[in-house]
Tab-separated table of C-alpha atoms in Angstrom:
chain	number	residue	atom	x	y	z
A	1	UNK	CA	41.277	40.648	-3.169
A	2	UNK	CA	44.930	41.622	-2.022
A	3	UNK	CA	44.944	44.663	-4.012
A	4	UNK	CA	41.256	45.370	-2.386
A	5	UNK	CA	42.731	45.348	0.698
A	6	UNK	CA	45.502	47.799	-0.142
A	7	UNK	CA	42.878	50.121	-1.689
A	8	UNK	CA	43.404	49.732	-5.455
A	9	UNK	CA	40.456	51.683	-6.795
A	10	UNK	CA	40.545	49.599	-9.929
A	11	UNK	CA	40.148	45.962	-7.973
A	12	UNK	CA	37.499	47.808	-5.749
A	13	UNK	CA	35.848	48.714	-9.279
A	14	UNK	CA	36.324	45.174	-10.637
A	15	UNK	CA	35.251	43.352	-7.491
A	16	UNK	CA	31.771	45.865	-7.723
A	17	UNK	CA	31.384	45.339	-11.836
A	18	UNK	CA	30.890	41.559	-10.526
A	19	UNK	CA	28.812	40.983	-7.989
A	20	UNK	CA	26.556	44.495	-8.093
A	21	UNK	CA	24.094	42.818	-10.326
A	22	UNK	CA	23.632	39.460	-7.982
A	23	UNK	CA	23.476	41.414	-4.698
A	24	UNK	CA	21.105	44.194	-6.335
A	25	UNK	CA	19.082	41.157	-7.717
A	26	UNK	CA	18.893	39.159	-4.199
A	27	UNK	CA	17.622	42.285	-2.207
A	28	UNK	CA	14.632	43.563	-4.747
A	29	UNK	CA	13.661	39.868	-4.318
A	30	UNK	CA	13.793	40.004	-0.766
A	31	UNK	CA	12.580	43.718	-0.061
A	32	UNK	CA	10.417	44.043	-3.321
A	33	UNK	CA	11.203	47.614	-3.177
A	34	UNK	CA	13.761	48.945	-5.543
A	35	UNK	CA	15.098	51.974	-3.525
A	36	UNK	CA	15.526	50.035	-0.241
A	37	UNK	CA	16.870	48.077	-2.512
A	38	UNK	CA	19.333	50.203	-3.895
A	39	UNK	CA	20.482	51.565	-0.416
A	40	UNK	CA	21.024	47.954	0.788
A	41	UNK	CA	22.969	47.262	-2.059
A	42	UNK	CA	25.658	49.981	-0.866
A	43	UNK	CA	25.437	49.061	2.946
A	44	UNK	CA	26.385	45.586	1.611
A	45	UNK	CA	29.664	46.257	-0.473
A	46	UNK	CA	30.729	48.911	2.618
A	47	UNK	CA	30.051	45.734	4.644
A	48	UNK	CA	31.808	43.501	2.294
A	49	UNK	CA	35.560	45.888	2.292
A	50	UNK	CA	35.286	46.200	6.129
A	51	UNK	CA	35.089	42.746	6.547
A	52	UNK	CA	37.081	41.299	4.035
A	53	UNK	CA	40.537	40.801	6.297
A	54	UNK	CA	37.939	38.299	7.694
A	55	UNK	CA	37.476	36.357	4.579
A	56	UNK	CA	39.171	33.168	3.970
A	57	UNK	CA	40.427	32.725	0.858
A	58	UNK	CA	40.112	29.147	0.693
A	59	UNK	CA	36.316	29.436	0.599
A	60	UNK	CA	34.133	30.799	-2.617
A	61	UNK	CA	33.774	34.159	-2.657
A	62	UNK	CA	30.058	34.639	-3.773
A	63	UNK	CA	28.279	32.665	-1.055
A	64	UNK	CA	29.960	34.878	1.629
A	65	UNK	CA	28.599	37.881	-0.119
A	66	UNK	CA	25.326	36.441	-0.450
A	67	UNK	CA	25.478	35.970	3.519
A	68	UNK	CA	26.186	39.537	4.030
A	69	UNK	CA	23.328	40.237	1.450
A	70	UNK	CA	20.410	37.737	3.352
A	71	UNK	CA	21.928	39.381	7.214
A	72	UNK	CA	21.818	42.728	5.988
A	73	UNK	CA	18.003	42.051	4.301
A	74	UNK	CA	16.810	40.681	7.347
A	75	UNK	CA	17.875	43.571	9.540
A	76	UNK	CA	16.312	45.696	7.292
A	77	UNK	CA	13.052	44.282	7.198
A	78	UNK	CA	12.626	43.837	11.024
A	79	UNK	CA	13.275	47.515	11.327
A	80	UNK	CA	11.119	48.477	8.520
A	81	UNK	CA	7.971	49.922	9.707
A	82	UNK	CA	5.781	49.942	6.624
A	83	UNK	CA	4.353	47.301	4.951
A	84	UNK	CA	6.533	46.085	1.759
A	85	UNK	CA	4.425	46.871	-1.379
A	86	UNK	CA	4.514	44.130	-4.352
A	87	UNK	CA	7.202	44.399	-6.463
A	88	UNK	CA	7.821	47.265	-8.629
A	89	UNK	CA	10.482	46.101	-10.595
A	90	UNK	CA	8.751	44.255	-13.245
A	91	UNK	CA	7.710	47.790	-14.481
A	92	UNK	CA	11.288	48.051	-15.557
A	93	UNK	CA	12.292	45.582	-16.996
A	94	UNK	CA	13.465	46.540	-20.987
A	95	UNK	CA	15.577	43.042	-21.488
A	96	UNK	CA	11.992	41.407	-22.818
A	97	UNK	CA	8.425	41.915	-22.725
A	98	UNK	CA	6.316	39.237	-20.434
A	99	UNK	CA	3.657	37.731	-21.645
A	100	UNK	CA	-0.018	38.716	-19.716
A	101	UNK	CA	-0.746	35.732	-18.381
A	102	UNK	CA	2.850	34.859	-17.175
A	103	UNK	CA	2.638	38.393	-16.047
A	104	UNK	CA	-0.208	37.462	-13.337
A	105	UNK	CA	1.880	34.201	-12.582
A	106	UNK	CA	4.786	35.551	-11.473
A	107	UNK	CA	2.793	38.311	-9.679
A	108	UNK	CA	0.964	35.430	-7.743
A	109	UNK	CA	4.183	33.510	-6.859
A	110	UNK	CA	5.813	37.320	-5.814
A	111	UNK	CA	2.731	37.177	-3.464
A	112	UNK	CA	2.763	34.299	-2.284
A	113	UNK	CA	6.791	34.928	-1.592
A	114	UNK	CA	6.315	38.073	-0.050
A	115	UNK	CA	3.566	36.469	3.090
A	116	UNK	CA	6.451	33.157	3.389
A	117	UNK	CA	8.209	32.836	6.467
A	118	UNK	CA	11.725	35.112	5.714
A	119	UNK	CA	13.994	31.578	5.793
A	120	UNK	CA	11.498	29.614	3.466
A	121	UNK	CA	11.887	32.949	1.077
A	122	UNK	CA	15.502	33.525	1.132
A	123	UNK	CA	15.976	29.801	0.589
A	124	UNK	CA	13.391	29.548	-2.155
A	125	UNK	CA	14.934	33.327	-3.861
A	126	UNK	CA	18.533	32.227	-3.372
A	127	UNK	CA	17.858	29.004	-5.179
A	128	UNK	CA	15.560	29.211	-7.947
A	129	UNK	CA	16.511	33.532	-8.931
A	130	UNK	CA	19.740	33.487	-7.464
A	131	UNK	CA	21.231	30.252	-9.025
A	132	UNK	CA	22.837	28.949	-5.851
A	133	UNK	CA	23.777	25.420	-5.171
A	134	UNK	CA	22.472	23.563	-1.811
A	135	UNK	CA	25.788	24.042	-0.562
A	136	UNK	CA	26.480	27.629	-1.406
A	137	UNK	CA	22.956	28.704	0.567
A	138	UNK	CA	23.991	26.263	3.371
A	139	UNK	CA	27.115	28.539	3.985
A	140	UNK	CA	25.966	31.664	2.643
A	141	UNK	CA	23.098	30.995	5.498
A	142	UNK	CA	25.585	29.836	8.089
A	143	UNK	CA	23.208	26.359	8.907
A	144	UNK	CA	23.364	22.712	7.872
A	145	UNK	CA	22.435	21.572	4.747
A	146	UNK	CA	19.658	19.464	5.587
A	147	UNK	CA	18.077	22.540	7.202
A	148	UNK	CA	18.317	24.331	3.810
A	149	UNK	CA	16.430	21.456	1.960
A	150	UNK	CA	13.695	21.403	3.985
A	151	UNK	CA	13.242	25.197	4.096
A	152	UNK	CA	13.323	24.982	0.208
A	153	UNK	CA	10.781	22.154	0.237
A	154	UNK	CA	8.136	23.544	1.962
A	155	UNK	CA	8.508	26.988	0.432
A	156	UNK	CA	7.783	25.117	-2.617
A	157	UNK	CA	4.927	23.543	-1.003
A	158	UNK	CA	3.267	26.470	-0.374
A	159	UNK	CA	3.937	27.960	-3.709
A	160	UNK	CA	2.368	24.958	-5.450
A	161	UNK	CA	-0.447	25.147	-3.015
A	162	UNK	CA	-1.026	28.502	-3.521
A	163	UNK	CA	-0.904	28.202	-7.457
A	164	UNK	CA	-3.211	25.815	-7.114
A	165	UNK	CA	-6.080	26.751	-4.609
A	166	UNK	CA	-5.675	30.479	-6.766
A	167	UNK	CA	-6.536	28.364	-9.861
A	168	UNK	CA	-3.500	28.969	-12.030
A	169	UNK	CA	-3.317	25.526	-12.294
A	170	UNK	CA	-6.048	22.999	-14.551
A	171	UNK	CA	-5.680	19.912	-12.233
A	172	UNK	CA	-7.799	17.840	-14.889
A	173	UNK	CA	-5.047	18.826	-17.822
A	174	UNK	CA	-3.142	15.939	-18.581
A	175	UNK	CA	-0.035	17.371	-17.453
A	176	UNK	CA	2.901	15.270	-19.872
A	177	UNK	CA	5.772	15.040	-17.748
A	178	UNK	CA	8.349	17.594	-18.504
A	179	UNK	CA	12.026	17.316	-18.470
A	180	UNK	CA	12.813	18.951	-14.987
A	181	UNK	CA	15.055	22.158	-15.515
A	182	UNK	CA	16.940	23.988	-12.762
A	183	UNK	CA	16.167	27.900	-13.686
A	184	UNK	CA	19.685	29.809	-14.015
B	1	UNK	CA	3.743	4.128	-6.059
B	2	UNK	CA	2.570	6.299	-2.899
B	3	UNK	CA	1.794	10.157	-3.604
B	4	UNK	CA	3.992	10.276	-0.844
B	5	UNK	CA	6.846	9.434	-2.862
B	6	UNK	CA	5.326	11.187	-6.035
B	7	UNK	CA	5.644	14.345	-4.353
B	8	UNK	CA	8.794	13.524	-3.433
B	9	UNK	CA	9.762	13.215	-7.145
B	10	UNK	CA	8.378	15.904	-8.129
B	11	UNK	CA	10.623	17.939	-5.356
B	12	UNK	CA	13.822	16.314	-7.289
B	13	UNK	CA	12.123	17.522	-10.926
B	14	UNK	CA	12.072	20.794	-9.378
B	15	UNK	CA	15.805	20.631	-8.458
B	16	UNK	CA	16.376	20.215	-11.762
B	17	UNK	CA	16.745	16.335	-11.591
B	18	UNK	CA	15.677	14.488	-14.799
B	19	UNK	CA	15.794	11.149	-14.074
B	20	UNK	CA	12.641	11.073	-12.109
B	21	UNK	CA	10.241	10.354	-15.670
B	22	UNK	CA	10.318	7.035	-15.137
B	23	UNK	CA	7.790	4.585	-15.659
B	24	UNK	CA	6.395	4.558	-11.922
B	25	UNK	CA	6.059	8.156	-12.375
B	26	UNK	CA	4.071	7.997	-15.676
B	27	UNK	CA	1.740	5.536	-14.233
B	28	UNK	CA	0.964	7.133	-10.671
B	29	UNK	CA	0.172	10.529	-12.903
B	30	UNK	CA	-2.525	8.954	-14.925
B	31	UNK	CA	-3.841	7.174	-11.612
B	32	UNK	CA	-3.977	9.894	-9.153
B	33	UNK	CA	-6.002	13.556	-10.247
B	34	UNK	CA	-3.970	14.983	-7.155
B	35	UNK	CA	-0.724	14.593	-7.352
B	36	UNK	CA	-1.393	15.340	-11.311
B	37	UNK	CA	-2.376	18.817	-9.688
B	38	UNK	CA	0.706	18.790	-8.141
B	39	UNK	CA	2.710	17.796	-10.875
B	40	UNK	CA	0.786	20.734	-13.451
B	41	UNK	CA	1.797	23.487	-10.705
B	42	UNK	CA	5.300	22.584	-10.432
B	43	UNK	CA	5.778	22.755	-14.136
B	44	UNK	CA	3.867	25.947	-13.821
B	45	UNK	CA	6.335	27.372	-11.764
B	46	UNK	CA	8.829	26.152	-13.467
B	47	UNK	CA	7.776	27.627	-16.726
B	48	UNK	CA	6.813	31.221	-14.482
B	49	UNK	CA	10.731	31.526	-12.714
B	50	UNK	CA	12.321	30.560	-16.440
B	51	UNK	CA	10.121	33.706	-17.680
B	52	UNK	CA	11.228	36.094	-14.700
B	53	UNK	CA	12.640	38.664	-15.275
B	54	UNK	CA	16.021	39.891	-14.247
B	55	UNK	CA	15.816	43.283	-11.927
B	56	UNK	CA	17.007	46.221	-14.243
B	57	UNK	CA	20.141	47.842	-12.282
B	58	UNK	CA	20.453	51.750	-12.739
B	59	UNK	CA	23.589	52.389	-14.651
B	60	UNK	CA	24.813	54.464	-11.390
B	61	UNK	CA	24.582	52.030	-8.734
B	62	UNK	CA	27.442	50.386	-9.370
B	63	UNK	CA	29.658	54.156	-9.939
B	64	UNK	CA	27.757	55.324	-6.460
B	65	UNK	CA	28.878	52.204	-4.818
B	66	UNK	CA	32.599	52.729	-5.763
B	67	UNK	CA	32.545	56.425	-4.569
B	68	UNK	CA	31.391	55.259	-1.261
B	69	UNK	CA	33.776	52.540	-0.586
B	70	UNK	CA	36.492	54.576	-1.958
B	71	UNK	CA	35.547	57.632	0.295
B	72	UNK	CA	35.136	55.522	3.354
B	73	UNK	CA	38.637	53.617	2.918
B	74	UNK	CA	40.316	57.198	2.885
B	75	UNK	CA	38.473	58.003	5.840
B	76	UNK	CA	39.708	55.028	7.278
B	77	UNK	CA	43.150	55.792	6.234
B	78	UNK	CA	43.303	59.261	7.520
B	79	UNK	CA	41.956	57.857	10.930
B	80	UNK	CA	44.605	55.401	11.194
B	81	UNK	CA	47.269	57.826	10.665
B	82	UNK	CA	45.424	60.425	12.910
B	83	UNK	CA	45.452	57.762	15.414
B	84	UNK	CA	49.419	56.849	15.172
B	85	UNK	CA	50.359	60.330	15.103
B	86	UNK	CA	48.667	60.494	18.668
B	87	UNK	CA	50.139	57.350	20.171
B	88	UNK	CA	53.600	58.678	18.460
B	89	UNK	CA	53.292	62.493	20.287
B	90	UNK	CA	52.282	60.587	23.685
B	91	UNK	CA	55.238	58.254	23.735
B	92	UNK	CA	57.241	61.748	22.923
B	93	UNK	CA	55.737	63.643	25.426
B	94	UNK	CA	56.272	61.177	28.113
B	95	UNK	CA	59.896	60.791	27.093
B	96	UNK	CA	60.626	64.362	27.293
B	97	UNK	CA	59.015	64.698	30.187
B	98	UNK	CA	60.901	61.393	32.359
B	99	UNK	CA	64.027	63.298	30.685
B	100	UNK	CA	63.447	66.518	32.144
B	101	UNK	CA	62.282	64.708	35.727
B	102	UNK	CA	65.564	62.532	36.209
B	103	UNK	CA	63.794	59.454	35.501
B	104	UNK	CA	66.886	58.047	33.498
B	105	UNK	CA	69.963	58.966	33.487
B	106	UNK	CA	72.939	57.373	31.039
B	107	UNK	CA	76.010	58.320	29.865
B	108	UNK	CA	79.212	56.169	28.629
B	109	UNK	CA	81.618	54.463	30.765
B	110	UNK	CA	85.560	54.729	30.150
B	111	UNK	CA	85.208	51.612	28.581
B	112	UNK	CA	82.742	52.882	26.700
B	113	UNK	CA	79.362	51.058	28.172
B	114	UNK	CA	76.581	53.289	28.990
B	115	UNK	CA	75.837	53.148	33.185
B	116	UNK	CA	72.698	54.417	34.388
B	117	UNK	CA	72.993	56.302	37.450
B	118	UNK	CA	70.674	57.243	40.138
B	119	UNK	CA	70.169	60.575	41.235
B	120	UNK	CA	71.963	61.187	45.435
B	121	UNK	CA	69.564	60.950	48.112
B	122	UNK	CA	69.458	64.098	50.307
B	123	UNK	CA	72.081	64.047	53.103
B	124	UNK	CA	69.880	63.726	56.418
B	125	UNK	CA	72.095	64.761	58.612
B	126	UNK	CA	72.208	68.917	57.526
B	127	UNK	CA	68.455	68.790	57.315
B	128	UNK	CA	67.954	67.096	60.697
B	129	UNK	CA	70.444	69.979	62.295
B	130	UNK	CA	68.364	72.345	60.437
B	131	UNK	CA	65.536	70.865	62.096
B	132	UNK	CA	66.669	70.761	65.485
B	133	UNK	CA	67.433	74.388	65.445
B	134	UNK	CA	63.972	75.889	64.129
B	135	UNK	CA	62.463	73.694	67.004
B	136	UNK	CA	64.825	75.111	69.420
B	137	UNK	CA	64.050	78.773	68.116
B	138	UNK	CA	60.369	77.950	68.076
B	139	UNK	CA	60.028	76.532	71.341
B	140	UNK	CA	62.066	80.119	72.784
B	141	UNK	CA	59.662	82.407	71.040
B	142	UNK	CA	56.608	80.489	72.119
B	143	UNK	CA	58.228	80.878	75.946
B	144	UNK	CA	59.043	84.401	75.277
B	145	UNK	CA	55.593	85.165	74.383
B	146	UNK	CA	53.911	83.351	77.060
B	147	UNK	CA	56.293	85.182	79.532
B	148	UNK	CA	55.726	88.541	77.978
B	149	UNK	CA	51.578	88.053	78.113
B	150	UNK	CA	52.240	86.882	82.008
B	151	UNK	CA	54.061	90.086	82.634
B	152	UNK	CA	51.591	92.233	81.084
B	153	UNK	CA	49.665	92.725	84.083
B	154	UNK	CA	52.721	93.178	86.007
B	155	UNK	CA	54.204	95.866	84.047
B	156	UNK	CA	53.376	98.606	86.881
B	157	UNK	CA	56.094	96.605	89.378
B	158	UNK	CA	58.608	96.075	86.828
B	159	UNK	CA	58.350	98.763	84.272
B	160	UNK	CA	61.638	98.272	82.371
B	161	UNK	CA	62.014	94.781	82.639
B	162	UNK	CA	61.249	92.593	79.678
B	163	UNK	CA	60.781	88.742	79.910
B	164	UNK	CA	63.883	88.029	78.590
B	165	UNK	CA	65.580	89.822	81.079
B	166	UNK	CA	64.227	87.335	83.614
B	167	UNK	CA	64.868	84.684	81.511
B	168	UNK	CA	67.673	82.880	80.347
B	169	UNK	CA	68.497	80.040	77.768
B	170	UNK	CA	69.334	77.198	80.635
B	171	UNK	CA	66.548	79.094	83.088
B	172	UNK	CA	63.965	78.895	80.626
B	173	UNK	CA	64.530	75.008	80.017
B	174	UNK	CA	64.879	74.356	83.718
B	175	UNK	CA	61.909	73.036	85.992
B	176	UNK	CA	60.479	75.912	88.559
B	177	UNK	CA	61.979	75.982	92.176
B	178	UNK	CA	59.988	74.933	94.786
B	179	UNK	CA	61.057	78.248	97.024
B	180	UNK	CA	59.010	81.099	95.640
B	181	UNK	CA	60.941	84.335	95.885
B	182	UNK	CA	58.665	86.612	97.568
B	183	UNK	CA	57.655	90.204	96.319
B	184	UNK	CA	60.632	91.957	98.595
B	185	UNK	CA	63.154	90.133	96.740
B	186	UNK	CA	61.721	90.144	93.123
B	187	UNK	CA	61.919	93.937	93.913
B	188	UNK	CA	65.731	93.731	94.710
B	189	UNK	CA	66.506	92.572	91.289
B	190	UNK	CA	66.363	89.292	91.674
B	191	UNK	CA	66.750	87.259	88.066
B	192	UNK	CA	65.242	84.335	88.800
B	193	UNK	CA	61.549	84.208	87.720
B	194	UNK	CA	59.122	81.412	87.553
B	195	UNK	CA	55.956	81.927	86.181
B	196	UNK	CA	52.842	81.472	87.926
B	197	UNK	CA	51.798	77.954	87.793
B	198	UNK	CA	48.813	77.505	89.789
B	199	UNK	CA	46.446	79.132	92.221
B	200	UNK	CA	48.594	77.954	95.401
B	201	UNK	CA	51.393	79.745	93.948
B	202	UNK	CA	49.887	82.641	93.380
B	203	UNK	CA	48.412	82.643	96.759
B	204	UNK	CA	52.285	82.124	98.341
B	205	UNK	CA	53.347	84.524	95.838
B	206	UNK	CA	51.555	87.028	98.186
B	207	UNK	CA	51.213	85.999	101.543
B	208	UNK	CA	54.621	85.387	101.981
B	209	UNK	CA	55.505	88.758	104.194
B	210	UNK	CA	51.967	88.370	105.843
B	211	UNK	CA	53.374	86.749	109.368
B	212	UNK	CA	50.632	85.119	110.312
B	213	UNK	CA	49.952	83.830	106.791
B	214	UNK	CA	52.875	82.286	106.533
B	215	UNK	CA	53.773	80.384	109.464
B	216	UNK	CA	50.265	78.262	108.777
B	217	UNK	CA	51.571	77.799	104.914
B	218	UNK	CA	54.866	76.440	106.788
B	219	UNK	CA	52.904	74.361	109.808
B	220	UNK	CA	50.415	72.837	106.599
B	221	UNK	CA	53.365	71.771	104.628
């Protein structure tokens, strides 16, 4: 981070190589629109060397970027005129194929994601796409922690409820409890 | 157990807690068709964000976003210098200029300690002599002017005399005489001249070798 600060062009390379992918990542997700998405990405990292004399190094790195990320979302999308379309990104993805069905899951939960109130949806993308702990979001957010799990609870609420009143889910299936598995 | 708290299980399972199977749990699945809704979905979503996929990056975001940062930190850099080399010429400038106005003066002592010295006031007293004199010569020319307008009209009686022949430096600052010399003795050469004043003057001025004009100007005063 020193040598960021001086200008090294190789720790400004190294510091991009790292978090690119995450903040890329966080705004499709929030913007579901790859070229916004693309151009926020860049606003962020210009964001991210002006400000960073204001970092303190005694705090984690990542969930100050991440805060830069969400602020820098949010502006966009109150200025944004047009409606967001659904996701494009799925289209390309080469890592692996999705299966059809999953396919129309994850388009319904996308939906569902994209109508949520913007706090429920950062919370809810932060956690279960972006891998963050409570406490990470809590200060990548700037508010308490208690505020972030009950944001995260009822965006899950209204995923499940969606799920279910759009009949992805057989509520007569005998549903065998599953060990519970925190994605990522 | 209350779905209440069922639900609130099945918020932990989605944190990724696993200690929430637990017997209670088991039993208040098979009892209740609801929360067993509630529990399928979860572990549909589950299942849906393990299978999503990650967002493909183009190969040239991350290059475009090092050319930008790298441009705008030289742009930065020039600006900074741009901006010292300003505040430097400034302080320069004003130097110079306090040098060139006196502002400071310094130079070393015999013992070798610089003393700032002040530049001499003016002397007063030259400037106030100076002073006195352009008042004295402006006050004469504004009197030899008003005498030489006065005479104007009188230039048929006294043809070659100019005003400052009837006027002198001590005459000129003196106050008028109260006899008026009358027109027989202003025609012998007489120097002393006071200008006309007022209408009773001019009146005496005259009727002074009218006899019968004068002894009432004499029995009235």
């Amino acid at each position: 981070m020193r040598r960021c600060l001086k200008g090294d062009a190789d720790a400004i390379r190294t510091l991009v190589d790292e978090f690119h992918v995450a903040v890329y990542g966080l705004c499709v997700r929030l913007l579901t629109h790859r070229h916004d998405a693309e151009d926020i990405t860049q606003e962020v990292f210009l964001r991210i060397f002006r400000s960073l004399r204001r970092w303190d190094p005694s705090r984690p790195l990542k969930p100050w970027i991440m805060g830069i990320t969400v602020n820098r979302c949010r502006t966009f999308l109150t200025q944004r005129s047009r409606r967001p379309e659904p996701v494009n990104y799925l289209h390309d993805v080469a890592a692996k194929s999705v299966p059809e069905d999953a396919n129309e899951l994850l388009h319904e939960i996308q939906r569902v994601l994209a109508g949520m109130r913007s706090e429920f949806r950062e919370v809810f993308v932060l956690f279960h796409l972006q891998g963050q702990s409570y406490e990470d979001i809590a200060e990548a957010l700037d508010c308490p922690l208690g505020t972030v799990k009950t944001w995260l609870h009822r965006a899950r609420v209204e995923v499940l409820q969606h799920l279910r009143q759009r009949g992805m889910v057989d509520p007569e299936e005998p549903a065998q409890p599953q060990r519970g598995q925190r994605l990522r | 157990m209350k779905c209440l708290d069922f639900q609130n299980l099945v918020q932990r399972r989605l944190d990724g807690d696993r200690d929430v199977e637990n017997g209670a749990f088991a039993k208040h699945l098979v009892e209740c068709a609801d929360c067993r809704s509630w529990n399928a979905a979860a572990t549909q979503l589950l299942t849906a964000l393990k299978d999503m996929p990650e967002p493909n990056t183009s190969p040239l975001l991350a290059r475009r976003i090092v050319y930008r940062v790298s441009r705008e930190r030289r742009r930065y850099v020039s600006y900074r210098r741009l901006a010292v080399a300003a505040v430097a010429a400034s302080l320069l400038l004003a130097v110079t200029v306090g040098y060139r106005q006196g502002w400071f003066r310094g130079g070393p002592s015999s013992d070798g300690t610089e003393i700032v010295q002040l530049k001499p006031p003016p002397e007063p007293a030259s400037s106030l002599r100076a002073n006195v004199e352009d008042a004295v010569q402006a006050i004469t020319g504004i009197v030899n002017q008003t005498a030489e307008r006065t005479l104007e009209p009188g230039r048929v009686l006294f043809p070659d005399r100019t005003a400052a022949a009837f006027l002198t430096g001590a005459a000129a600052l003196q106050a008028p005489k109260t006899t008026m010399p009358s027109l027989l003795e202003a025609g012998q050469g007489v120097t002393e001249f006071a200008p006309v004043a007022g209408f009773g003057r001019f009146i005496n001025y005259f009727s002074q070798d009218i006899p019968g004009v004068e002894r009432d100007r004499k029995s009235r005063s």
